[in-house]
Coordinates of C-alpha atoms in Angstrom, one line a residue:
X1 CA 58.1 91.9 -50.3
X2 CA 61.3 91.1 -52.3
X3 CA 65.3 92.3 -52.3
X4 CA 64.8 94.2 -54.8
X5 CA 61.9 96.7 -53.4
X6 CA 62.2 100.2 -51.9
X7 CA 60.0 99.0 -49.0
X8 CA 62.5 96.3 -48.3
X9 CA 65.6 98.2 -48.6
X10 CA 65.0 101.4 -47.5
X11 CA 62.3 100.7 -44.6
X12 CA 62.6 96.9 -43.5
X13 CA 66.1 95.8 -43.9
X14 CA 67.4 98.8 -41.9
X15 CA 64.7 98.4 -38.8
X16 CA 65.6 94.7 -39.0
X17 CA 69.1 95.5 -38.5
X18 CA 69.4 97.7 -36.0
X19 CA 66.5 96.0 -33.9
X20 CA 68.6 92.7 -34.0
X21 CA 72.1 94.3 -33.0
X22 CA 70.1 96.1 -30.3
X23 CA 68.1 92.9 -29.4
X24 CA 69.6 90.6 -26.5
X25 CA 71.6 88.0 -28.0
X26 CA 69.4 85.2 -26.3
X27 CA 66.2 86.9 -28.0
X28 CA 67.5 87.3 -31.2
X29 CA 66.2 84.2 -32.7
X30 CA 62.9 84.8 -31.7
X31 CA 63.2 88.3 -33.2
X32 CA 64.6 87.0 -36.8
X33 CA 61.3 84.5 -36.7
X34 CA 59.3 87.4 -35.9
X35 CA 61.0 89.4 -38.4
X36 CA 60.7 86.8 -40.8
X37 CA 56.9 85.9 -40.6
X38 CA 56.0 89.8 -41.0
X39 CA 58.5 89.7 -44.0
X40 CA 56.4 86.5 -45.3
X41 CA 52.8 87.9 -44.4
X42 CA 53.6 90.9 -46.3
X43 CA 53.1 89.7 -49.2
X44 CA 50.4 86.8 -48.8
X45 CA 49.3 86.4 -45.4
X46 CA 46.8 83.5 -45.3
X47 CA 49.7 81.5 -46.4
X48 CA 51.8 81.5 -43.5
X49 CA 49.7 79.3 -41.8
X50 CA 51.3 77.0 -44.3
X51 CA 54.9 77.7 -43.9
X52 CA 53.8 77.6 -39.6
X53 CA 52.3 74.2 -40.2
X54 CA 54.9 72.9 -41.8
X55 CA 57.7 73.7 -38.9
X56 CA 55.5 72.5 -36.4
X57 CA 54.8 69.4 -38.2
X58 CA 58.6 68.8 -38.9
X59 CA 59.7 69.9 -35.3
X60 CA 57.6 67.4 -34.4
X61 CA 58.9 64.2 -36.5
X62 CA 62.2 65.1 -35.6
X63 CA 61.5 64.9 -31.8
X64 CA 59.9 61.4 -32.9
X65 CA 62.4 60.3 -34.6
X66 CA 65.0 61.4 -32.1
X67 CA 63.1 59.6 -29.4
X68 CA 62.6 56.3 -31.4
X69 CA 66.1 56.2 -32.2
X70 CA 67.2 56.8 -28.7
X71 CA 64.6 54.4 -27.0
X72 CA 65.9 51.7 -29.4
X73 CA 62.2 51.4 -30.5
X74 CA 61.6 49.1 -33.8
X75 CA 63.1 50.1 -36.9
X76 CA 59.3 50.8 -38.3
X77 CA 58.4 53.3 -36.6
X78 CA 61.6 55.9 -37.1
X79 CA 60.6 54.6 -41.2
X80 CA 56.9 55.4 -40.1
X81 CA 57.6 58.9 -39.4
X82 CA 60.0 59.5 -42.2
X83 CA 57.7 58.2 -44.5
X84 CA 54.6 60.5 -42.8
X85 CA 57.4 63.7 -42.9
X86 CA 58.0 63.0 -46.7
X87 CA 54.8 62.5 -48.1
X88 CA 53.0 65.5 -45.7
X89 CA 55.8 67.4 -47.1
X90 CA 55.3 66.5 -50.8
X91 CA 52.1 66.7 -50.2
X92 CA 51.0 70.0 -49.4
X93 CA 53.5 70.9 -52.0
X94 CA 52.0 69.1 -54.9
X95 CA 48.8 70.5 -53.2
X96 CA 49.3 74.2 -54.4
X97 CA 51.6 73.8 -57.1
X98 CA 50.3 70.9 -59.6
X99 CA 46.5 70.5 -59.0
X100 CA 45.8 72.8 -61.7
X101 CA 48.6 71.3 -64.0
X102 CA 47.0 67.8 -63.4
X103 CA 43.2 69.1 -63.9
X104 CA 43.9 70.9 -67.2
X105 CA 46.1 67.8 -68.4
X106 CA 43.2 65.5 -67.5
X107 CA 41.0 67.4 -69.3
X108 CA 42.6 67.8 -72.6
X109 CA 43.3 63.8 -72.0
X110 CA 39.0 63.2 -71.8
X111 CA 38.2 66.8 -74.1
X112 CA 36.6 67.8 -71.1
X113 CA 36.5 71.4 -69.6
X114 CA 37.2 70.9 -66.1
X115 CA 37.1 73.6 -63.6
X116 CA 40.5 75.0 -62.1
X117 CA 41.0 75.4 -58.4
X118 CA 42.8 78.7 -59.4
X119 CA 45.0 78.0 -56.3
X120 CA 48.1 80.8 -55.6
X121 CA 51.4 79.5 -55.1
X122 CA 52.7 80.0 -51.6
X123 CA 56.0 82.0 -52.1
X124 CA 58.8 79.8 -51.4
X125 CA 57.6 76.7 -50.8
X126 CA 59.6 74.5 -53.4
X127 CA 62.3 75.3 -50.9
X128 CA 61.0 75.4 -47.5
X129 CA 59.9 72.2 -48.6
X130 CA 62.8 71.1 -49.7
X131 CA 64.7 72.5 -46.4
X132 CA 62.5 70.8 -44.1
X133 CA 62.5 67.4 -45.4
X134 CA 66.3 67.2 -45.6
X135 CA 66.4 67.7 -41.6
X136 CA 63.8 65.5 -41.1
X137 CA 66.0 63.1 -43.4
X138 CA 69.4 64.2 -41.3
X139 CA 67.9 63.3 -38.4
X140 CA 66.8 59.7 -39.6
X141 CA 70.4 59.2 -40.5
X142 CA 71.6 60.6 -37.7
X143 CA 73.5 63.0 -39.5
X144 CA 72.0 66.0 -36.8
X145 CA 70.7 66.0 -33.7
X146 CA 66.8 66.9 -33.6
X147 CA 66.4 70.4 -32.5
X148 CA 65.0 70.9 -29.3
X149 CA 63.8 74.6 -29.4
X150 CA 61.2 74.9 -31.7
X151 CA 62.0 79.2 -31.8
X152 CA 65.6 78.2 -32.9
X153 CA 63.8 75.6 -35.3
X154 CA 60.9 78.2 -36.9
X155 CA 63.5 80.7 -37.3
X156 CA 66.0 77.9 -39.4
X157 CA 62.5 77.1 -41.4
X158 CA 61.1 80.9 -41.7
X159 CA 64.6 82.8 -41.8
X160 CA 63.7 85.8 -44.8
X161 CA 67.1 86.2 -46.2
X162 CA 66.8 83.0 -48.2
X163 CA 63.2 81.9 -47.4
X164 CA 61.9 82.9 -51.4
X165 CA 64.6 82.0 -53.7
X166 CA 67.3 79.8 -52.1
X167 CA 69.8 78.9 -51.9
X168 CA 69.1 75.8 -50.3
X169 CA 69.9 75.7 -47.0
X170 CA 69.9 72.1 -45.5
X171 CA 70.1 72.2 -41.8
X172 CA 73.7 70.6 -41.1
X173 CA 74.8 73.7 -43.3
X174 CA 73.9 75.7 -40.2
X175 CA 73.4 73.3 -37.4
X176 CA 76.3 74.9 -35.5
X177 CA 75.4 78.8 -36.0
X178 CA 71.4 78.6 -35.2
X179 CA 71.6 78.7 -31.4
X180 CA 75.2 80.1 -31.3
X181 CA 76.9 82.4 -33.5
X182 CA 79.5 85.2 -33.8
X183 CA 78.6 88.7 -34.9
X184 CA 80.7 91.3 -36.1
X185 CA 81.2 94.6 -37.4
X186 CA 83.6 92.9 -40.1
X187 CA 81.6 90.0 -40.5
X188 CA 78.5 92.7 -41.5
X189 CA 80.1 94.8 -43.4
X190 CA 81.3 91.9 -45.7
X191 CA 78.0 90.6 -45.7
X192 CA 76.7 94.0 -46.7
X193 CA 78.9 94.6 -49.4
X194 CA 77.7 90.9 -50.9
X195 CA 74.6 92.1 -50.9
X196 CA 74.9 95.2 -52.4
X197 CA 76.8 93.3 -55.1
X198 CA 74.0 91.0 -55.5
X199 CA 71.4 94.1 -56.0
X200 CA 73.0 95.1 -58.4
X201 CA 73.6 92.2 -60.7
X202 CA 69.5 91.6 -60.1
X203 CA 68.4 95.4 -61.0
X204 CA 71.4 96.9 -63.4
X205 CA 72.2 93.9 -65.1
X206 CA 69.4 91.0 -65.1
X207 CA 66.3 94.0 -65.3
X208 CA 67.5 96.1 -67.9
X209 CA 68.5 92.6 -69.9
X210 CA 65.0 90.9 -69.7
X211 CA 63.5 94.3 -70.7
X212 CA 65.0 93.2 -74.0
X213 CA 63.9 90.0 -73.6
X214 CA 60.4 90.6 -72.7
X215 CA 60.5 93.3 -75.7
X216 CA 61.6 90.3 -78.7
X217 CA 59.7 87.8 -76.9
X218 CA 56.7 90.3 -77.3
X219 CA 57.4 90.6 -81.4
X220 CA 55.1 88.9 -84.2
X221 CA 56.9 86.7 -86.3
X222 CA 56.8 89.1 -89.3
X223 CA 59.1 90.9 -87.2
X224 CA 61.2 88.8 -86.5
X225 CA 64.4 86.8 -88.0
X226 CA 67.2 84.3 -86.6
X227 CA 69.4 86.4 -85.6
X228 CA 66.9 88.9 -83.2
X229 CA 65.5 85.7 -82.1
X230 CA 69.2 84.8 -81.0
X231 CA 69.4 88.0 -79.3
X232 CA 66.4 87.3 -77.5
X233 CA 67.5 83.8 -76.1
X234 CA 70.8 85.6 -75.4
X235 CA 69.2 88.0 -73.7
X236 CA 67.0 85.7 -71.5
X237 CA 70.5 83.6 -71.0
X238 CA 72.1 86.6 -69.3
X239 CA 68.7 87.8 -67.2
X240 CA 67.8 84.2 -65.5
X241 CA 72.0 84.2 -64.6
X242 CA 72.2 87.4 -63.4
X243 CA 68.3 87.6 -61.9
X244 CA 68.8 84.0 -59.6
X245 CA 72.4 84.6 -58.8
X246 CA 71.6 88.1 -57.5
X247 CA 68.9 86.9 -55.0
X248 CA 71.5 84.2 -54.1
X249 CA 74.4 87.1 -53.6
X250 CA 71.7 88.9 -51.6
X251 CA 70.8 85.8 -49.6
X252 CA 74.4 85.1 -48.6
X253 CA 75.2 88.5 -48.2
X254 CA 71.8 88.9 -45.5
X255 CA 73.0 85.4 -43.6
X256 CA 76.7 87.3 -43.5
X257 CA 74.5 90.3 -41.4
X258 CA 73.1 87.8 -39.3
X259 CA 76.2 85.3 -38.4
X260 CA 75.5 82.8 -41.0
X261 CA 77.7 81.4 -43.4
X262 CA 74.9 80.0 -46.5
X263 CA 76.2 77.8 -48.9
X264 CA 77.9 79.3 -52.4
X265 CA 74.9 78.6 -55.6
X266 CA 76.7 79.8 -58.0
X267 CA 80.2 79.3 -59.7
X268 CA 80.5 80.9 -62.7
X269 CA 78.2 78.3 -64.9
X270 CA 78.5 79.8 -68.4
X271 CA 82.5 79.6 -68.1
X272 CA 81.9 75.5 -68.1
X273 CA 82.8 73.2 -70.8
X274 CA 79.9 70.8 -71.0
X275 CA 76.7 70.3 -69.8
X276 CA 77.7 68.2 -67.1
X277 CA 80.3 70.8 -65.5
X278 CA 77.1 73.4 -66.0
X279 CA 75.2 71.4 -63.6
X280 CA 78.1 71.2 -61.2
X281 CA 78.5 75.2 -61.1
X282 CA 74.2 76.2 -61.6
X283 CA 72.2 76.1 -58.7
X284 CA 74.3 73.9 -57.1
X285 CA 72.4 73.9 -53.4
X286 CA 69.3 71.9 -55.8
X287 CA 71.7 69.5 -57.4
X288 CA 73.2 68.7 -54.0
X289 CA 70.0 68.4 -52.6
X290 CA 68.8 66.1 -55.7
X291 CA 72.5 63.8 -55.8
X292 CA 72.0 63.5 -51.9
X293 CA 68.8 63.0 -50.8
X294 CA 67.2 61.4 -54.2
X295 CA 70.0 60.2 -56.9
X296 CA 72.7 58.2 -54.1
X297 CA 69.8 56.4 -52.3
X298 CA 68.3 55.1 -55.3
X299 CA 71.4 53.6 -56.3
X300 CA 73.4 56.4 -57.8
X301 CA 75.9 54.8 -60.4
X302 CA 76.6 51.8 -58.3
X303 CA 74.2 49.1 -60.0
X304 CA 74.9 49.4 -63.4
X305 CA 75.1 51.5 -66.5
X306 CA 70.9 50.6 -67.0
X307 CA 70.1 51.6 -63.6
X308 CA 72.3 54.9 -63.5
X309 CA 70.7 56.5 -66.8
X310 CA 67.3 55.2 -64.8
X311 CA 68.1 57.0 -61.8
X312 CA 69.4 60.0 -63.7
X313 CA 65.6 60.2 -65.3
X314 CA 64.0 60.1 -62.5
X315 CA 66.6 63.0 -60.8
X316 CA 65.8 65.1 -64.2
X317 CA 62.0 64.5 -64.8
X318 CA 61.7 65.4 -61.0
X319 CA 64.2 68.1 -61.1
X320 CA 62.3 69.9 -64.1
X321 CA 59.2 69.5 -62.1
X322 CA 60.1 71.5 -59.8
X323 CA 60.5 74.3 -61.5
X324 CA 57.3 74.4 -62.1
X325 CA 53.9 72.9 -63.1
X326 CA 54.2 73.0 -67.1
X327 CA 55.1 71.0 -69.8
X328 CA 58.0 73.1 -71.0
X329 CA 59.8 72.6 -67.2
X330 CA 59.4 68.5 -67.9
X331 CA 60.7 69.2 -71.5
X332 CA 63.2 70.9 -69.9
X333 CA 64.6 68.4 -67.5
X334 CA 64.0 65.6 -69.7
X335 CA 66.7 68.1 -72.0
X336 CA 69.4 68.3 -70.1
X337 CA 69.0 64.5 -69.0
X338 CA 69.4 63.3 -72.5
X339 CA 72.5 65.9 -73.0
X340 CA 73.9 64.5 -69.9
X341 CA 73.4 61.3 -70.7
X342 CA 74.9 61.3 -74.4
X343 CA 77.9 62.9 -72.9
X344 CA 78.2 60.2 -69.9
X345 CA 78.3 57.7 -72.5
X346 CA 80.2 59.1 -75.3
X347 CA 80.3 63.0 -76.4
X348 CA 82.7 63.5 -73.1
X349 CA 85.4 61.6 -75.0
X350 CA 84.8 63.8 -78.1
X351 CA 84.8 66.8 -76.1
X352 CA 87.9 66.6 -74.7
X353 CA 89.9 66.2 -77.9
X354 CA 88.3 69.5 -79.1
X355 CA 90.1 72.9 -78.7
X356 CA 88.7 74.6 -75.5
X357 CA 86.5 77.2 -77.3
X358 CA 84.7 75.0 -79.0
X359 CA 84.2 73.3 -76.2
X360 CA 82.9 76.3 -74.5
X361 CA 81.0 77.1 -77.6
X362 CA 79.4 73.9 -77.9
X363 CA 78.2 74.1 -74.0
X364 CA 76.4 77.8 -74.7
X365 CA 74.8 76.4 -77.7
X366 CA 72.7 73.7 -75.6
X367 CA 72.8 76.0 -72.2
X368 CA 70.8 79.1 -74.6
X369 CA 68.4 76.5 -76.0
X370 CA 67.9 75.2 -73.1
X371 CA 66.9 78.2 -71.8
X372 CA 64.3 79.1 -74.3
X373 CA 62.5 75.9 -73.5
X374 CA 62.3 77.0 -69.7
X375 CA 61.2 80.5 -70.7
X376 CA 58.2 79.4 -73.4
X377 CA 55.4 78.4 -71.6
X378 CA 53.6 77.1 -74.1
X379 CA 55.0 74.1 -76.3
X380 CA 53.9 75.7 -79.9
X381 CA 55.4 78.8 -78.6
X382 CA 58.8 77.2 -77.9
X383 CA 58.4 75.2 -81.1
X384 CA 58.3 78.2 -83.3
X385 CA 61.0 80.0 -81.6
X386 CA 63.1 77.5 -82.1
X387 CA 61.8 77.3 -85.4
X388 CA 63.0 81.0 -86.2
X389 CA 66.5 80.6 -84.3
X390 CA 67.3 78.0 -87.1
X391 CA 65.9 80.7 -89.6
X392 CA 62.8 78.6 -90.8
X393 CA 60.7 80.7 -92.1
X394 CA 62.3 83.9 -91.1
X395 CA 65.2 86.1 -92.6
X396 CA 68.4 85.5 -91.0
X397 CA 68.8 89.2 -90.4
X398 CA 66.7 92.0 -91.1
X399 CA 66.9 95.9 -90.3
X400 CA 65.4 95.5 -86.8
X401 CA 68.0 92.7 -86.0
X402 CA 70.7 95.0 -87.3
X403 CA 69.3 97.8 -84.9
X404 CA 69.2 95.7 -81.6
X405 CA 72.5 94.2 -81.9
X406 CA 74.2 97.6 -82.6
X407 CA 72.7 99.1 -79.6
X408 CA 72.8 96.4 -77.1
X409 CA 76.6 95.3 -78.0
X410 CA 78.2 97.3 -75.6
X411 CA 76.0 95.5 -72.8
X412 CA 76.3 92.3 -73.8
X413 CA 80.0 92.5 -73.8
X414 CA 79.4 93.7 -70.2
X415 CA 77.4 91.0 -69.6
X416 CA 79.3 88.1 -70.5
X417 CA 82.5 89.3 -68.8
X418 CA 80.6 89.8 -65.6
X419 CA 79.0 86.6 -66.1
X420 CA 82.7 85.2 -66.1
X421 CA 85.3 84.6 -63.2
X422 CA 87.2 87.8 -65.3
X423 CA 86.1 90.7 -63.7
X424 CA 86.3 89.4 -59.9
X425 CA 90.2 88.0 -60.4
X426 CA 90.7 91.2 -61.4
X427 CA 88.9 93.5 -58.6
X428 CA 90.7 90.7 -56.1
X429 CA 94.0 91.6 -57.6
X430 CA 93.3 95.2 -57.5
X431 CA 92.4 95.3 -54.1
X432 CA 95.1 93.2 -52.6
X433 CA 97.6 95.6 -54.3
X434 CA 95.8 98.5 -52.2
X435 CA 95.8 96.4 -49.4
X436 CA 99.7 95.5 -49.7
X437 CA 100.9 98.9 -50.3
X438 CA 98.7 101.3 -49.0
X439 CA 96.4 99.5 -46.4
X440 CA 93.4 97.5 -45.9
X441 CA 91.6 99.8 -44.9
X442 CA 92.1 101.7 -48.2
X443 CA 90.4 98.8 -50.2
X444 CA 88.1 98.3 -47.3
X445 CA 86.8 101.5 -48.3
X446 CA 87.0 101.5 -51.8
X447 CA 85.1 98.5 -52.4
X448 CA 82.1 100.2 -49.9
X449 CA 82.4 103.1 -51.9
X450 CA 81.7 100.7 -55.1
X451 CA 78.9 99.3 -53.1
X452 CA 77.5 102.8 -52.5
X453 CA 77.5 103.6 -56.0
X454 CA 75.6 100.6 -57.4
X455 CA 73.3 101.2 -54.5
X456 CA 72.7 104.1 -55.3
X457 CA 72.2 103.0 -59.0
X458 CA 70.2 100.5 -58.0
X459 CA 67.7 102.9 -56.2
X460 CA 67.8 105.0 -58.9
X461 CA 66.4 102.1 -61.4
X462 CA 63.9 100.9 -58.6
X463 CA 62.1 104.8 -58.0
X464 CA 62.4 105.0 -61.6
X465 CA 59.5 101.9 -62.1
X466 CA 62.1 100.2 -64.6
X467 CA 61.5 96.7 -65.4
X468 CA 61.6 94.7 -62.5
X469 CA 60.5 91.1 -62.6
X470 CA 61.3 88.2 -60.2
X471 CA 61.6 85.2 -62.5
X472 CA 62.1 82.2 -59.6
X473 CA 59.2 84.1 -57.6
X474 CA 56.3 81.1 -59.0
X475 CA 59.1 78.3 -58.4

């Protein structure tokens, strides 16, 4: 089951609701854990007894490592049980999502024909992973206290709204609103709204985009020429934005329902000036996650110009790992490492002498190729793609190229202002202008009849059977 399903919004998410306003406050964790595991066994229930083992096993180590920290018990056994949370962690991790990788890479290495384990990937685990180890790290540190409740702690570990596709919810984030919490009608409605908001971006803006994308990308070469191929990278530019910042809105906007504030992913990435600011405003729940738990305790930039470029290669080999078992997410990482890299030791001081747009310009250019060596899944793929953005051994523009621009310009102009801090300042203004001279409840009600609309948009597209993928479903 995902957001952006009829099932889900017109069938779960209501009965969810209502159950949980209607639900005893001191039952209602138990009910979101409930909620949640029927939302997770929807789609793939033998693999729950993953995500179950997984907060037991953590609950556990943080009651261990509470109690050896409190019993002033030796130093090696709090590191024991770090070090057994970790690497069980990793572990089952690595498990599902790069056995395969390794097996086919070991046997193109010996030009053997190994057999595949053809194992599924669990929905969600790079970041139920992820969310578990940093509390079992927090509580090492004695940054939080170990949670005693292990209903409180399932339903942190299990909790739908961001269980699939982030953000990244560390447990200080919502130490303080997991056993007590405020609901409200306005606190709801806002979280409602964000939602709806975040719907829409995911089925009217990133869908209809990545048809196009998944249309070029489809194309033989005699088809194709620099500038279509452009499009296309455009095109998948706009859909992975719009796609993973939509689950995000919907994420945040879902905690809102529930009394929890999630941290902000997203700010506006394609309005940033370099690479460097890029990963400061994209994804930004993983990069904390990576600067926090990974980059600062290998040394972070405080031993050296050698060492920091070595720990930033780690942090991006790992980082494009992640993403997912294939060469094209190492290339990927290993991308923006050098890019960040050349610009940490000299292209930053270039930069900033350069007019703003170009600046801007020259942060696209890398972002959009970047992008087309996440999207190609194989490397001679990505190679000729490339190939034909440069116009090698294409025509810069031909009749089909002419056609797709012409009709698509409208929507891309769309696209990159709402892609852009631009159309927000403006609604903000807007409504605050309602709100001073004719009442906040006026723009109350005009931004949920907004919402409405592009829900009703939105189901529209969905009955229709319109293109609807979910690109950080298989990280």
């Amino acid at each position: 089951m995902v957001f952006s399903s009829i099932v889900f919004l017109c069938i779960f998410l209501p009965a969810v609701i209502i159950l949980y306003y209607i639900c005893p406050v001191k039952l209602r964790n138990f009910f979101l854990l409930t909620a949640s595991l029927f939302f997770y066994a929807w789609g793939e229930p033998k693999y729950i007894l993953i995500m179950l083992f997984s907060t037991v096993f953590d609950y556990c180590n943080g009651r261990l490592l509470e109690y050896f920290k409190q019993h002033h018990k030796k130093q090696v056994f709090s590191k024991l049980i770090l070090a057994i949370s970790v690497l069980g962690n990793l572990g089952i991790m690595c498990f599902f999502k790069y056995t395969d990788f390794l097996i086919t890479a070991a046997g193109s290495l010996l030009s053997l024909d190994l057999p595949l384990l053809n194992l599924a990937l669990p929905i969600g685990i790079s970041f139920y992973t992820f969310q578990t180890m940093s509390y079992t790290i927090d509580v090492y540190r004695e940054k939080v206290p170990a949670q005693h409740n292990i209903i409180s702690f399932g339903m942190y570990v299990c909790m739908f709204p961001q269980l699939i596709a982030g953000p990244i919810v560390r447990y200080s984030d919502v130490q303080e609103e997991i056993d007590v919490r405020r609901n409200s009608f306005a606190m709801c409605a806002a979280g409602m709204q964000r939602f709806l908001l975040g719907l829409g971006k995911k089925v009217l803006l990133a869908n209809q985009i990545g048809a196009l994308w998944n249309e070029i990308s489809g194309l033989g070469r005699s088809d194709l020429s620099a500038a279509l191929a452009w499009l296309g990278a455009a095109a998948y530019t706009f859909q992975i934005y719009f796609d993973f910042s939509g689950y995000s809105d919907m994420a945040i906007g879902l905690g809102e329902m529930f009394g929890f504030h999630f941290p902000e992913n997203f700010n506006y990435p394609y309005e940033s000036r370099n690479i460097t600011e890029f990963w400061r405003r994209w994804h930004m729940t993983l990069s904390g996650w990576f600067r926090e738990y990974l980059y600062i305790p290998l040394g972070g930039n405080k031993k050296g110009m050698f060492r920091q470029i070595l720990n930033l290669l780690i942090v991006w080999f790992l980082t494009g790992l992640w993403h997912g078992a294939g060469w094209n997410f190492i290339l990927w990482g290993l991308y923006f490492f050098v890019l960040l890299v050349m610009e940490k030791l000299f292209l930053s001081k270039i930069l900033t002498r350069l007019p703003s747009i170009l600046q801007h310009v020259y942060a696209l250019f890398w972002i959009i190729l970047g992008w087309v060596i996440f999207a190609c899944d194989e490397l001679g793929q990505m190679k000729n793609y490339i190939k034909m953005m440069a116009g090698i051994g294409v025509p810069v523009v031909n009749q089909l190229a002419l056609y797709e621009w012409t009709t698509h310009a409208l929507f891309l102009l769309i696209l990159a202002a709402a892609s852009t801090s631009i159309l927000q300042k403006l609604a903000g203004r807007f409504l605050i202008t309602v709100s001073e001279h004719i009442g906040k409840s006026c723009a109350f009600w005009l931004k949920s009849i907004w919402c409405m609309i592009v829900l009703f948009l939105s189901i529209a597209m969905l009955v229709s059977g319109s293109y609807n993928p979910f690109l950080y479903f298989k990280f």
